[in-house]
PDB file of C-alpha atoms in Angstrom:
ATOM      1  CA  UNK A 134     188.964  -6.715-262.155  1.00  0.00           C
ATOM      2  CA  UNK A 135     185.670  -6.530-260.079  1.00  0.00           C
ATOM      3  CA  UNK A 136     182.477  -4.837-260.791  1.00  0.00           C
ATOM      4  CA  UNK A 137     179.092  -4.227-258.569  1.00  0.00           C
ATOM      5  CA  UNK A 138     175.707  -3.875-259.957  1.00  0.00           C
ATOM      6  CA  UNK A 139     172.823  -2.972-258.349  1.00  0.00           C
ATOM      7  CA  UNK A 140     169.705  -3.845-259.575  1.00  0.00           C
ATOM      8  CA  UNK A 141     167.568  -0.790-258.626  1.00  0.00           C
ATOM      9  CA  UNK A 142     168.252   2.685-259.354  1.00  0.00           C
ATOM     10  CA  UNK A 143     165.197   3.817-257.441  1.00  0.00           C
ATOM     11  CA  UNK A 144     163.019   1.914-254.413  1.00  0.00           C
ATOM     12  CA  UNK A 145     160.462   4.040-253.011  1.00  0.00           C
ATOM     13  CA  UNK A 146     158.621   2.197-249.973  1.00  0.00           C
ATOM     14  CA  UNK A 147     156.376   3.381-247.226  1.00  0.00           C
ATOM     15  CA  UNK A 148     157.281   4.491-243.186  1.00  0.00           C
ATOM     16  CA  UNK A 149     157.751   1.626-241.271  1.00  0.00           C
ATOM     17  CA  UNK A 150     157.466  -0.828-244.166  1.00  0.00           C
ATOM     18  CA  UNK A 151     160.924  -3.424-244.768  1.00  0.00           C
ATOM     19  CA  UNK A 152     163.197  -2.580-247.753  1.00  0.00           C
ATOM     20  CA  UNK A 153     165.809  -4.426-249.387  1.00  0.00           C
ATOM     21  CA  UNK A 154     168.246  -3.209-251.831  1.00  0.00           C
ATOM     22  CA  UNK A 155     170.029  -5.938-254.364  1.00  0.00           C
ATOM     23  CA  UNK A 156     173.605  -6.047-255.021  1.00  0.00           C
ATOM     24  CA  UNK A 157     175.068  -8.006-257.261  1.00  0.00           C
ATOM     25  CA  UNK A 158     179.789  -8.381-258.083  1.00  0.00           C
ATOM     26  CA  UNK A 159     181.594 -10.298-259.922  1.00  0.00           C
ATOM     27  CA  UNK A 160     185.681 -10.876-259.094  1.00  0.00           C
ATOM     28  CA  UNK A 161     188.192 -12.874-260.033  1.00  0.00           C
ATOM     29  CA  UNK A 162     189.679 -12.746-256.332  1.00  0.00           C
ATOM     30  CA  UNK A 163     188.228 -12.873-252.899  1.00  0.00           C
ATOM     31  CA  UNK A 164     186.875  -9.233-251.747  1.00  0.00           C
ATOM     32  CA  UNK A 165     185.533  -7.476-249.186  1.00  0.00           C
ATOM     33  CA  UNK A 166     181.854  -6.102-249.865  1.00  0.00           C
ATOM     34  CA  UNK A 167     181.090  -2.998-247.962  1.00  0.00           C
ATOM     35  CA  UNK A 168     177.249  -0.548-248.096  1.00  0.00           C
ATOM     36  CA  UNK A 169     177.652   2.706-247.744  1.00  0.00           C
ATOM     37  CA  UNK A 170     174.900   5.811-247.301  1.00  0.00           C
ATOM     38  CA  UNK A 171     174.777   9.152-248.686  1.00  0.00           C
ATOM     39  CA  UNK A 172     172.403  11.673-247.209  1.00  0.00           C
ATOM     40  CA  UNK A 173     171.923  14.901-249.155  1.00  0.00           C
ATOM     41  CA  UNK A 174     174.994  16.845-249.987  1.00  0.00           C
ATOM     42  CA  UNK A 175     176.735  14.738-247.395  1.00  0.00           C
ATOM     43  CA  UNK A 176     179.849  12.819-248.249  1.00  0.00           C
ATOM     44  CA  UNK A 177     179.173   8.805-248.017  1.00  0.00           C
ATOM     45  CA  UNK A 178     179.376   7.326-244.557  1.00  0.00           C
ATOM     46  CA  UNK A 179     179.951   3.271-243.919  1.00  0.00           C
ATOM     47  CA  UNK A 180     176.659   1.481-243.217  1.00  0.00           C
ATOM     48  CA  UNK A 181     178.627  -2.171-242.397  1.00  0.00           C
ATOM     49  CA  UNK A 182     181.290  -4.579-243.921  1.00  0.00           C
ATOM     50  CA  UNK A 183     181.588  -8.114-245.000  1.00  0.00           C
ATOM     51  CA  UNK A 184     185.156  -9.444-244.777  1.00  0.00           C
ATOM     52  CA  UNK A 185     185.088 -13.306-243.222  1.00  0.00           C
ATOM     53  CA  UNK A 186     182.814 -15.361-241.084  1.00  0.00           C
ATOM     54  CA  UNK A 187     179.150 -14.945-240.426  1.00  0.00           C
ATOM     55  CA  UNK A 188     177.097 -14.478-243.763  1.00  0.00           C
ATOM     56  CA  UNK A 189     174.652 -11.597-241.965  1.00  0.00           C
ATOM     57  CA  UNK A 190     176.443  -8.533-240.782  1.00  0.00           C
ATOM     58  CA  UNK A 191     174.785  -6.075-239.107  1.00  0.00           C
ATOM     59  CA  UNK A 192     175.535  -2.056-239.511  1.00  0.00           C
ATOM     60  CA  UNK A 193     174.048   1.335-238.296  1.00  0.00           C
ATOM     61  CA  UNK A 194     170.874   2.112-238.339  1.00  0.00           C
ATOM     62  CA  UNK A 195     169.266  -1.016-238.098  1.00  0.00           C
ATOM     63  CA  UNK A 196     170.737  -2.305-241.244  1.00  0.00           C
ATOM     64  CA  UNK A 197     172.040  -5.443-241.956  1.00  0.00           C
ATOM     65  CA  UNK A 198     173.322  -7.078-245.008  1.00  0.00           C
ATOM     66  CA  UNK A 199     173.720 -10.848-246.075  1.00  0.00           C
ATOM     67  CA  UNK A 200     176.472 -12.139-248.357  1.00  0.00           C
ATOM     68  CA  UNK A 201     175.778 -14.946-250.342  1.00  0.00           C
ATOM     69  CA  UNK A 202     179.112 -16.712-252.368  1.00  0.00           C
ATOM     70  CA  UNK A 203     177.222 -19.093-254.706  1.00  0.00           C
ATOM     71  CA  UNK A 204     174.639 -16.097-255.872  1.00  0.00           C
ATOM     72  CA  UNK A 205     177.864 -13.359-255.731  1.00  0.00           C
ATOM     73  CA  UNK A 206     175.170 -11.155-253.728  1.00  0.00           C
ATOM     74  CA  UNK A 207     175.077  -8.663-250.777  1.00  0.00           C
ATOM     75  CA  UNK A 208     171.654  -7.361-250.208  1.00  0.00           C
ATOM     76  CA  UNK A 209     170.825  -4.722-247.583  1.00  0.00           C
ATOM     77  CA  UNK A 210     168.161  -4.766-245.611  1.00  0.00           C
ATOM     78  CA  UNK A 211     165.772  -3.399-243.003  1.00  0.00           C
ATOM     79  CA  UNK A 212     162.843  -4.165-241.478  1.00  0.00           C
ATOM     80  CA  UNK A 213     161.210  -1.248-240.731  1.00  0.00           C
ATOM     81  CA  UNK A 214     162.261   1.999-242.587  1.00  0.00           C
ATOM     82  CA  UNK A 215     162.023   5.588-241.216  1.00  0.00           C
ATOM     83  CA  UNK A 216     162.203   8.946-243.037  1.00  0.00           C
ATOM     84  CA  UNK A 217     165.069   9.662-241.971  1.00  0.00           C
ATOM     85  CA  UNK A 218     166.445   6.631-244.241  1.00  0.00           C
ATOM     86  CA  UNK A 219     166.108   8.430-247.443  1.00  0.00           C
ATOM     87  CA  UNK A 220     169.271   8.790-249.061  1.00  0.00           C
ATOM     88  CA  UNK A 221     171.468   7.316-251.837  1.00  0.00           C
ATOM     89  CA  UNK A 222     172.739   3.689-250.948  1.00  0.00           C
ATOM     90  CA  UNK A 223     175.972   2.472-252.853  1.00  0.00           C
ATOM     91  CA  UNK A 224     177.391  -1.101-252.718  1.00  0.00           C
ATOM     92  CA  UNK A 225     181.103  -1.399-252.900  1.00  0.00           C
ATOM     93  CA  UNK A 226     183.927  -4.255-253.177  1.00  0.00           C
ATOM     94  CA  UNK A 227     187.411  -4.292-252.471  1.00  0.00           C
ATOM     95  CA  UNK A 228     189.998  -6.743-253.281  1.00  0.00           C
ATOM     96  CA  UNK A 229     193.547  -7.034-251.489  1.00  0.00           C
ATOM     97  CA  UNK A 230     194.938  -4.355-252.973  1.00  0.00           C
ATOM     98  CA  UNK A 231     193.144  -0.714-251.466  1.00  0.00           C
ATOM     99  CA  UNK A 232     190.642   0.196-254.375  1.00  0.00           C
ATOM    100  CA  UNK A 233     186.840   0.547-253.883  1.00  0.00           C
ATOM    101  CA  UNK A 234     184.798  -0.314-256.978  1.00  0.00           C
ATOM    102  CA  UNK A 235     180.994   0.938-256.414  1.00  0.00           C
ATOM    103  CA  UNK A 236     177.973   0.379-257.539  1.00  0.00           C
ATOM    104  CA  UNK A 237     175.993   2.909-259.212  1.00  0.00           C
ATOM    105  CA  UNK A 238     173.503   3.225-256.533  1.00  0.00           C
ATOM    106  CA  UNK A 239     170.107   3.171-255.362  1.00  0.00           C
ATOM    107  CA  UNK A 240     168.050   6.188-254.134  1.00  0.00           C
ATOM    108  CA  UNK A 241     165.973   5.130-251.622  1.00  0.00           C
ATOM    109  CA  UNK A 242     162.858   7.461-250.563  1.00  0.00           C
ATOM    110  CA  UNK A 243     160.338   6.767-247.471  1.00  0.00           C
ATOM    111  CA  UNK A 244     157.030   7.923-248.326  1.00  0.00           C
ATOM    112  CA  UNK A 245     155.159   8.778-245.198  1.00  0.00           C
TER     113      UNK A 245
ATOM    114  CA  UNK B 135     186.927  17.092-235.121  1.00  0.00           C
ATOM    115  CA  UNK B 136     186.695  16.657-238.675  1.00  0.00           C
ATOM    116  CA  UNK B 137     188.257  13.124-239.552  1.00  0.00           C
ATOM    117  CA  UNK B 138     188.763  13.692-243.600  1.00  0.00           C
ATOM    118  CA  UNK B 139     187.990  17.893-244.672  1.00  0.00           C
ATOM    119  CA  UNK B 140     188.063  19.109-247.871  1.00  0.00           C
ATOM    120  CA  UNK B 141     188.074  22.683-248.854  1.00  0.00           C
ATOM    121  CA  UNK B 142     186.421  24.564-250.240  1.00  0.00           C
ATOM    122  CA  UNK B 143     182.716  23.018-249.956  1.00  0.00           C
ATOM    123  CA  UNK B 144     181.416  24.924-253.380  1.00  0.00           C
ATOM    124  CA  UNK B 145     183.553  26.619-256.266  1.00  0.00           C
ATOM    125  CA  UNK B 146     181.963  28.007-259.323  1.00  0.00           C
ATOM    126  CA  UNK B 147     184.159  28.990-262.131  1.00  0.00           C
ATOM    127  CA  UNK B 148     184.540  29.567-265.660  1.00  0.00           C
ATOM    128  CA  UNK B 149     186.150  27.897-268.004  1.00  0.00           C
ATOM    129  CA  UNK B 150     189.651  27.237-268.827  1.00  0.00           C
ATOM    130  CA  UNK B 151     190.675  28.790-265.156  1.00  0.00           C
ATOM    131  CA  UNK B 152     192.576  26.321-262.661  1.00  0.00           C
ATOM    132  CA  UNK B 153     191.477  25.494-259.115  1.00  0.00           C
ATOM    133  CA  UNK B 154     192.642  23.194-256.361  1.00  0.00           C
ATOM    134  CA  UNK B 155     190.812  21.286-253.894  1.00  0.00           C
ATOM    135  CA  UNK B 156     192.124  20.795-250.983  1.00  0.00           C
ATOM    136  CA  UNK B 157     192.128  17.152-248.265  1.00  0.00           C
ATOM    137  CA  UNK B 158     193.702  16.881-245.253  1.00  0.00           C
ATOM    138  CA  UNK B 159     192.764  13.849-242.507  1.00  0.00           C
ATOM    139  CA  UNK B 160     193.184  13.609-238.919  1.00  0.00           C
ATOM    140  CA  UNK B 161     193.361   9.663-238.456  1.00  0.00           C
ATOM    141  CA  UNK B 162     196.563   8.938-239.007  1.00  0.00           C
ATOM    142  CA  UNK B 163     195.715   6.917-242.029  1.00  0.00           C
ATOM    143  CA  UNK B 164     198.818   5.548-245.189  1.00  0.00           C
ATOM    144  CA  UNK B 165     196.136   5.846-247.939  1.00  0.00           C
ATOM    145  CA  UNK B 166     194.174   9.040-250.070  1.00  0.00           C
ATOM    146  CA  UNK B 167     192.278   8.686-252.778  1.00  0.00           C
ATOM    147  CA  UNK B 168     190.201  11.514-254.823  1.00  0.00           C
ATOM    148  CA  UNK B 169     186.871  10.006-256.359  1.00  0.00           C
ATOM    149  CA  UNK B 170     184.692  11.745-259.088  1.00  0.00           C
ATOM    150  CA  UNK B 171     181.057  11.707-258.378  1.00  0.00           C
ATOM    151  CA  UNK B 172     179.415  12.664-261.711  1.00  0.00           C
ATOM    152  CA  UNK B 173     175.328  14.173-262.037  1.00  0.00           C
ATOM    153  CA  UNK B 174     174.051  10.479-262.150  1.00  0.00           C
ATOM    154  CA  UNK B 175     175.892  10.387-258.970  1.00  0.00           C
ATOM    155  CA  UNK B 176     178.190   6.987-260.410  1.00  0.00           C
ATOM    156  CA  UNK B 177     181.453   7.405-258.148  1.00  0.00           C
ATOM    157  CA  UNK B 178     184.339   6.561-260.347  1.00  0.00           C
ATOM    158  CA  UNK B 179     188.275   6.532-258.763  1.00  0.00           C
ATOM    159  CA  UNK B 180     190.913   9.193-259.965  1.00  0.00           C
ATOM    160  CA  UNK B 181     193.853   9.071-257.859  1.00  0.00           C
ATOM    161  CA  UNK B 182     195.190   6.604-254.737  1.00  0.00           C
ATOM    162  CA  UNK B 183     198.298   7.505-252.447  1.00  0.00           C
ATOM    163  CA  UNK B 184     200.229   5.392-250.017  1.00  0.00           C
ATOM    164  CA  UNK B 185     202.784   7.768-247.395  1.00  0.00           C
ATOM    165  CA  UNK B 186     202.730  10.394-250.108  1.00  0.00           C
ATOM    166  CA  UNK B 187     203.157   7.730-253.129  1.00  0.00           C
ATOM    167  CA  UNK B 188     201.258   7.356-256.116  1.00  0.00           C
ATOM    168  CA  UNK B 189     199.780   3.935-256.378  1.00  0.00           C
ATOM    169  CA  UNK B 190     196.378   4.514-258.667  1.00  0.00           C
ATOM    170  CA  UNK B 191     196.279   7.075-261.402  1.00  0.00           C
ATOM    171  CA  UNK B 192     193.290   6.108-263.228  1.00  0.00           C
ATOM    172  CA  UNK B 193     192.654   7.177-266.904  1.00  0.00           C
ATOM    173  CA  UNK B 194     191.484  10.971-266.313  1.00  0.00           C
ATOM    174  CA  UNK B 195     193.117  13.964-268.568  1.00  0.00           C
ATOM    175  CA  UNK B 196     196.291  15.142-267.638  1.00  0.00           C
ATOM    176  CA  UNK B 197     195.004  18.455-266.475  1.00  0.00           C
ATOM    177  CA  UNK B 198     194.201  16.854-263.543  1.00  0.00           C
ATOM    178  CA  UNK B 199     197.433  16.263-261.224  1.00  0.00           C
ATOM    179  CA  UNK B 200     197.692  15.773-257.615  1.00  0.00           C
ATOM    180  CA  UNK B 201     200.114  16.569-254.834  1.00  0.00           C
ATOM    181  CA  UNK B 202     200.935  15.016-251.624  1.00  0.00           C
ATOM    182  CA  UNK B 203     202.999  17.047-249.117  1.00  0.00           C
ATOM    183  CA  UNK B 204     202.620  14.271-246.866  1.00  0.00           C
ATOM    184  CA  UNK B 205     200.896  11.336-245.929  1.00  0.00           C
ATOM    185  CA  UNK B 206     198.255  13.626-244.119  1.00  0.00           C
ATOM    186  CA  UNK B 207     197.441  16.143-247.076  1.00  0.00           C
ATOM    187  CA  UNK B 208     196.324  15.229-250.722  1.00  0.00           C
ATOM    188  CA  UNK B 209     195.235  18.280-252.821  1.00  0.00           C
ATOM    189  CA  UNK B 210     193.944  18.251-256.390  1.00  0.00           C
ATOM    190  CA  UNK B 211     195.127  20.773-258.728  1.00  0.00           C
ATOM    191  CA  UNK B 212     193.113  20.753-262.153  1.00  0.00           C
ATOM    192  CA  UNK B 213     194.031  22.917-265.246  1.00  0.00           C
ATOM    193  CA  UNK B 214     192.169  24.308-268.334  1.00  0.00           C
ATOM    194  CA  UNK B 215     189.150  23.896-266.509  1.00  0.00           C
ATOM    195  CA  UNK B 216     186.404  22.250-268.718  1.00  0.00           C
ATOM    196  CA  UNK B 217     182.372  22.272-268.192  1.00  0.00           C
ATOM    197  CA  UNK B 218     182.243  18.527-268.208  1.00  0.00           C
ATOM    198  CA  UNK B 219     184.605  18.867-265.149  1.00  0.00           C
ATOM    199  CA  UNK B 220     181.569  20.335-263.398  1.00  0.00           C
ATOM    200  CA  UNK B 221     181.176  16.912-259.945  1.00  0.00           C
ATOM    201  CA  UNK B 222     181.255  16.664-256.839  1.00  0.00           C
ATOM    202  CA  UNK B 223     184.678  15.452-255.689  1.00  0.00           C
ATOM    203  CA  UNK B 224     185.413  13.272-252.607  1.00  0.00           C
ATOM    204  CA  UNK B 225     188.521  12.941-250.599  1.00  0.00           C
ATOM    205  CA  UNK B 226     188.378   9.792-248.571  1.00  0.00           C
ATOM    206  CA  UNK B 227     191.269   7.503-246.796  1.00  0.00           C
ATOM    207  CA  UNK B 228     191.624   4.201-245.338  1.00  0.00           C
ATOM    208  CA  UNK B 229     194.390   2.108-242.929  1.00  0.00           C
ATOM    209  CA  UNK B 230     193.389  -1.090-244.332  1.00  0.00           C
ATOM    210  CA  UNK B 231     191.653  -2.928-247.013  1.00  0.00           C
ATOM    211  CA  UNK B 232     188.985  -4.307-244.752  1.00  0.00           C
ATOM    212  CA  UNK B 233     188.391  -1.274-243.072  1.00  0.00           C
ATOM    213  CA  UNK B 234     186.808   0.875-245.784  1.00  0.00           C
ATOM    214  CA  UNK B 235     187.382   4.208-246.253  1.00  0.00           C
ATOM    215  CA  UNK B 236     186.451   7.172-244.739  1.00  0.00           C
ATOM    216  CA  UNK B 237     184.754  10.256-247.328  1.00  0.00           C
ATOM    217  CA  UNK B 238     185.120  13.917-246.703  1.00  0.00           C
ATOM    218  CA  UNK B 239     181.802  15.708-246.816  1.00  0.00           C
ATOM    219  CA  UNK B 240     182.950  16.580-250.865  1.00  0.00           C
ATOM    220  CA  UNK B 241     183.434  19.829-253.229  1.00  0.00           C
ATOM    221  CA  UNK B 242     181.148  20.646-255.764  1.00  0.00           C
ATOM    222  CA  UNK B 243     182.899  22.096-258.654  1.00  0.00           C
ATOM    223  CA  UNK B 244     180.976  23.621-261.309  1.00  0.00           C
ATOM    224  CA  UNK B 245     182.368  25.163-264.452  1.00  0.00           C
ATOM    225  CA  UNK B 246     180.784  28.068-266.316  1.00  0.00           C
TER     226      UNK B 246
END
């Protein structure tokens, strides 16, 4: 079984400021890690995906993400948030077999 | 072009009545799930299909059963409805594991 954490429910930071938002899993099998965004009564869309290769991965939006085996992490981040990046963030792993586990989330909120 | 649409957006409805959602995609993808996003919006797994097969059935009550007419269509029929039924509820598929999945824009079911 797998499970994701993420360390912050809530990060406000200012316009034009950088964010990052932990994630944390833990699996007994090799997974792929995927962020995803939810805007406001919007369904969730797919921000980028880890699956092999290159630690940093790089998404919409000016996102990117870095996966780190030894600390079982995959933080997002950006350097330079907008308003328009205020929405519910959810980190998610998948093992072979075709099940997303997420985490609970993180609301993140520009202030201007 | 709507890749994954559910239907209908918003239903409101008392108690003990029984609804169905409705999901149908456009992408030609082999796998549906339903997820259960509750008020703290944690997104929890209910049901997976593969070409119209059952292959998840989390632990949710058995008023909740769904239907797959084919591998383009999963509905969700619920019974009895109960107030702590009252989510939002995405549809979402996938191809592949590493490809994540894609989310209809949800329903938001609340019980009265």
């Amino acid at each position: 079984a797998q499970s994701v954490t993420q360390l912050d429910s809530q990060v406000p930071v200012f316009e034009e400021a950088p964010v990052e938002l932990r994630c944390n899993y833990s699996s007994s099998v090799s997974v792929y890690l995927f962020w995803y965004v939810q805007y406001p009564n919007q369904g969730l869309q797919l921000l980028l995906k880890y699956l092999s290769g290159s630690t940093l991965v790089k998404g919409i939006n000016g996102f990117e993400a870095e996966f780190n085996k030894s600390q079982t992490s995959f933080h997002l981040r950006k350097p330079s948030v907008h308003i328009s990046d205020t929405a519910e963030y959810f980190c998610a792993v998948s093992p072979t077999a075709r099940q997303l586990t997420f985490g609970s989330g993180t609301q993140l909120t520009v202030l201007p | 072009d709507t890749a994954v649409s559910q239907t209908p957006k918003y239903l409101v409805t008392q108690m003990g009545n029984d609804k169905s959602i409705k999901c149908e995609q456009n992408l030609g993808h082999d796998t549906m799930y339903w997820y259960k996003q509750d008020s703290k919006k944690f997104l929890k797994i209910m049901f997976s299909y593969n070409n119209k097969e059952l292959i998840i059935n989390e632990t949710v009550p058995n008023r909740f059963s769904p239907k797959s007419p084919d591998k383009a269509h999963l509905n969700l029929h619920i019974n009895s409805l109960e107030l702590g039924d009252s989510a939002v509820y995405f549809c979402a598929s996938s191809r592949r594991d590493e490809d994540g999945y894609t989310f209809g824009s949800g329903t938001r079911l609340t019980v009265v």
